[in-house]
GROMACS .gro file of C-alpha atoms in nm:
model
  189
    1ARG     CA    1   3.253   5.482  -9.905
    2SER     CA    2   3.073   5.311 -10.195
    3PHE     CA    3   2.772   5.535 -10.133
    4ASN     CA    4   2.970   5.856 -10.183
    5PHE     CA    5   2.862   6.022 -10.505
    6CYS     CA    6   3.171   6.242 -10.522
    7PRO     CA    7   3.452   6.056 -10.705
    8LYS     CA    8   3.715   6.246 -10.504
    9LEU     CA    9   3.575   6.087 -10.187
   10ARG     CA   10   3.476   5.750 -10.329
   11ASN     CA   11   3.797   5.665 -10.514
   12ARG     CA   12   4.064   5.759 -10.263
   13ALA     CA   13   4.217   5.531 -10.002
   14PHE     CA   14   4.032   5.554  -9.673
   15GLU     CA   15   4.207   5.608  -9.344
   16SER     CA   16   4.015   5.722  -9.039
   17SER     CA   17   4.202   6.029  -8.914
   18TRP     CA   18   4.141   6.391  -8.824
   19ARG     CA   19   4.339   6.505  -9.129
   20ASN     CA   20   4.122   6.295  -9.363
   21LEU     CA   21   3.798   6.409  -9.198
   22VAL     CA   22   3.896   6.772  -9.252
   23ALA     CA   23   4.008   6.691  -9.608
   24ASP     CA   24   3.671   6.524  -9.680
   25ILE     CA   25   3.483   6.829  -9.554
   26LEU     CA   26   3.709   7.056  -9.760
   27ILE     CA   27   3.634   6.851 -10.074
   28GLU     CA   28   3.262   6.900 -10.012
   29LEU     CA   29   3.310   7.274  -9.960
   30GLU     CA   30   3.515   7.307 -10.280
   31THR     CA   31   3.269   7.095 -10.479
   32PHE     CA   32   2.946   7.264 -10.371
   33ARG     CA   33   3.074   7.613 -10.277
   34PRO     CA   34   2.783   7.673 -10.036
   35ASP     CA   35   2.660   8.015  -9.928
   36ILE     CA   36   2.530   7.855  -9.606
   37VAL     CA   37   2.690   7.577  -9.401
   38VAL     CA   38   2.487   7.406  -9.129
   39THR     CA   39   2.654   7.251  -8.825
   40THR     CA   40   2.588   7.184  -8.460
   41HIS     CA   41   2.641   7.467  -8.215
   42PRO     CA   42   2.968   7.379  -8.039
   43TRP     CA   43   2.850   7.520  -7.705
   44LEU     CA   44   2.484   7.427  -7.702
   45ASP     CA   45   2.512   7.068  -7.829
   46SER     CA   46   2.660   6.844  -7.559
   47HIS     CA   47   2.732   6.542  -7.783
   48LEU     CA   48   3.110   6.506  -7.824
   49ASP     CA   49   3.080   6.378  -8.183
   50HIS     CA   50   2.879   6.690  -8.269
   51GLN     CA   51   3.130   6.919  -8.098
   52PHE     CA   52   3.417   6.755  -8.284
   53SER     CA   53   3.232   6.785  -8.615
   54ALA     CA   54   3.208   7.162  -8.557
   55LEU     CA   55   3.582   7.171  -8.483
   56ALA     CA   56   3.658   6.976  -8.802
   57LEU     CA   57   3.439   7.215  -8.999
   58VAL     CA   58   3.635   7.511  -8.862
   59ASP     CA   59   3.960   7.349  -8.980
   60ALA     CA   60   3.812   7.288  -9.327
   61LEU     CA   61   3.661   7.638  -9.353
   62GLU     CA   62   3.996   7.790  -9.260
   63ARG     CA   63   4.161   7.605  -9.549
   64TRP     CA   64   3.874   7.683  -9.789
   65ASN     CA   65   3.900   8.058  -9.718
   66GLN     CA   66   3.562   8.156  -9.869
   67ASP     CA   67   3.281   8.354  -9.710
   68CYS     CA   68   2.963   8.175  -9.608
   69ALA     CA   69   2.697   8.203  -9.341
   70ILE     CA   70   2.713   7.944  -9.063
   71TYR     CA   71   2.379   7.813  -8.933
   72LEU     CA   72   2.411   7.650  -8.590
   73TYR     CA   73   2.161   7.410  -8.432
   74THR     CA   74   2.150   7.161  -8.145
   75ASN     CA   75   2.024   6.804  -8.118
   76HIS     CA   76   2.144   6.744  -7.763
   77ALA     CA   77   2.091   7.067  -7.572
   78SER     CA   78   2.355   7.095  -7.300
   79GLY     CA   79   2.194   7.014  -6.969
   80ASN     CA   80   1.844   6.954  -7.106
   81GLU     CA   81   1.762   6.660  -7.336
   82MET     CA   82   1.394   6.767  -7.321
   83TYR     CA   83   1.463   7.035  -7.585
   84PRO     CA   84   1.277   7.123  -7.796
   85PHE     CA   85   0.997   7.167  -7.548
   86GLY     CA   86   0.629   7.099  -7.605
   87PRO     CA   87   0.439   6.872  -7.842
   88ARG     CA   88   0.580   6.764  -8.178
   89ASP     CA   89   0.343   6.992  -8.369
   90GLY     CA   90   0.458   7.298  -8.169
   91MET     CA   91   0.704   7.550  -8.309
   92MET     CA   92   1.064   7.510  -8.199
   93GLY     CA   93   1.190   7.780  -7.965
   94LEU     CA   94   1.536   7.874  -7.846
   95PRO     CA   95   1.736   7.606  -7.662
   96PRO     CA   96   1.829   7.667  -7.299
   97TRP     CA   97   2.175   7.804  -7.221
   98ALA     CA   98   2.277   7.532  -6.974
   99ASP     CA   99   2.505   7.627  -6.683
  100GLY     CA  100   2.569   7.967  -6.839
  101ARG     CA  101   2.849   7.836  -7.066
  102GLY     CA  102   2.712   7.994  -7.379
  103VAL     CA  103   2.579   8.319  -7.236
  104ARG     CA  104   2.916   8.492  -7.242
  105HIS     CA  105   2.965   8.380  -7.602
  106CYS     CA  106   2.651   8.533  -7.753
  107HIS     CA  107   2.865   8.794  -7.928
  108CYS     CA  108   2.967   8.519  -8.174
  109VAL     CA  109   2.611   8.495  -8.306
  110ASP     CA  110   2.476   8.749  -8.555
  111GLY     CA  111   2.110   8.650  -8.549
  112LEU     CA  112   1.844   8.380  -8.560
  113TYR     CA  113   1.675   8.206  -8.851
  114SER     CA  114   1.357   7.999  -8.829
  115HIS     CA  115   1.310   7.778  -9.135
  116PRO     CA  116   0.953   7.652  -9.191
  117LEU     CA  117   0.910   7.284  -9.283
  118THR     CA  118   0.631   7.142  -9.497
  119LYS     CA  119   0.426   6.849  -9.366
  120GLU     CA  120   0.609   6.627  -9.617
  121THR     CA  121   0.951   6.735  -9.488
  122GLN     CA  122   0.836   6.674  -9.131
  123ARG     CA  123   0.723   6.325  -9.235
  124GLN     CA  124   1.058   6.258  -9.402
  125LYS     CA  125   1.240   6.363  -9.085
  126LEU     CA  126   1.036   6.111  -8.886
  127VAL     CA  127   1.121   5.840  -9.141
  128ALA     CA  128   1.490   5.932  -9.102
  129LEU     CA  129   1.456   5.907  -8.723
  130GLU     CA  130   1.297   5.564  -8.762
  131ALA     CA  131   1.597   5.453  -8.967
  132HIS     CA  132   1.829   5.553  -8.684
  133HIS     CA  133   1.898   5.221  -8.511
  134ASP     CA  134   1.941   5.343  -8.154
  135LEU     CA  135   1.591   5.495  -8.143
  136ARG     CA  136   1.417   5.159  -8.183
  137PRO     CA  137   1.286   4.968  -7.879
  138PHE     CA  138   1.487   4.658  -7.981
  139ASN     CA  139   1.836   4.583  -8.103
  140ILE     CA  140   1.812   4.530  -8.480
  141PHE     CA  141   2.103   4.284  -8.471
  142ASP     CA  142   1.984   4.039  -8.206
  143GLY     CA  143   1.629   4.147  -8.116
  144SER     CA  144   1.716   4.216  -7.752
  145GLU     CA  145   1.522   4.484  -7.572
  146VAL     CA  146   1.661   4.835  -7.561
  147ILE     CA  147   1.562   5.056  -7.271
  148GLU     CA  148   1.337   5.327  -7.409
  149ALA     CA  149   1.379   5.689  -7.319
  150PRO     CA  150   1.115   5.841  -7.091
  151PRO     CA  151   0.829   6.000  -7.290
  152GLY     CA  152   0.964   6.353  -7.252
  153LEU     CA  153   1.302   6.251  -7.392
  154ASN     CA  154   1.161   6.053  -7.683
  155TYR     CA  155   1.320   6.175  -8.005
  156TYR     CA  156   0.995   6.119  -8.196
  157ARG     CA  157   0.833   6.391  -7.983
  158ARG     CA  158   1.128   6.622  -8.035
  159GLY     CA  159   1.184   6.565  -8.408
  160GLY     CA  160   0.982   6.663  -8.711
  161ARG     CA  161   0.878   7.008  -8.588
  162PRO     CA  162   0.703   7.268  -8.807
  163ASN     CA  163   1.026   7.470  -8.812
  164GLU     CA  164   1.401   7.439  -8.769
  165LEU     CA  165   1.574   7.705  -8.562
  166PHE     CA  166   1.930   7.821  -8.627
  167TYR     CA  167   2.171   8.066  -8.473
  168VAL     CA  168   2.340   8.255  -8.757
  169SER     CA  169   2.712   8.329  -8.746
  170ASP     CA  170   3.012   8.354  -8.975
  171PHE     CA  171   3.351   8.184  -8.981
  172ALA     CA  172   3.502   8.427  -8.729
  173GLY     CA  173   3.216   8.365  -8.486
  174LEU     CA  174   3.232   7.987  -8.519
  175TRP     CA  175   3.611   7.995  -8.490
  176ALA     CA  176   3.587   8.200  -8.168
  177MET     CA  177   3.325   7.963  -8.022
  178CYS     CA  178   3.542   7.660  -8.099
  179GLN     CA  179   3.859   7.819  -7.960
  180GLN     CA  180   3.679   7.904  -7.636
  181LEU     CA  181   3.531   7.555  -7.621
  182LEU     CA  182   3.879   7.402  -7.643
  183THR     CA  183   3.991   7.602  -7.340
  184VAL     CA  184   3.688   7.513  -7.126
  185VAL     CA  185   3.594   7.153  -7.205
  186PRO     CA  186   3.880   6.923  -7.098
  187ASN     CA  187   3.771   6.626  -7.316
  188LEU     CA  188   3.822   6.832  -7.632
  189ALA     CA  189   4.168   6.973  -7.563
   0.00000   0.00000   0.00000
């Protein structure tokens, strides 16, 4: 918490709870009043933490009650950790719709947005990946070996692309996706 720049977040008592997570997100929304909010796609990203972060965002957006565009992305494409496909210097394409879960929910998406990244931003993304402890071939705490991902799954190949790709939606679309997700994925209900 000492690294939070926002006094409202830094100076309050901390308790790890759903209510406080949503309250923290709401504080950020009220402070910055964004026109665009970026989050993981609740259907296309299979990581439970990422799905729950989208659900928490929906709760906060509902309380905030302001209009903004929602840009959705995936780090862990459902059913295919090879995404994005191709070499690191290749443009990012659409993620696969694994097992058809998302196909019937396309009506919640208004469009696509491809954001170009400079070489410097791509480099910074790779530096950020390097700082992520579970991507290193050894445990930073005790030096023990960590089993590396096969070359196709290596996050260094997948990260730092020339573009970032987003599905564009609004609150109603994200809300509908999250409500449907809660009825289909038993771990989230």
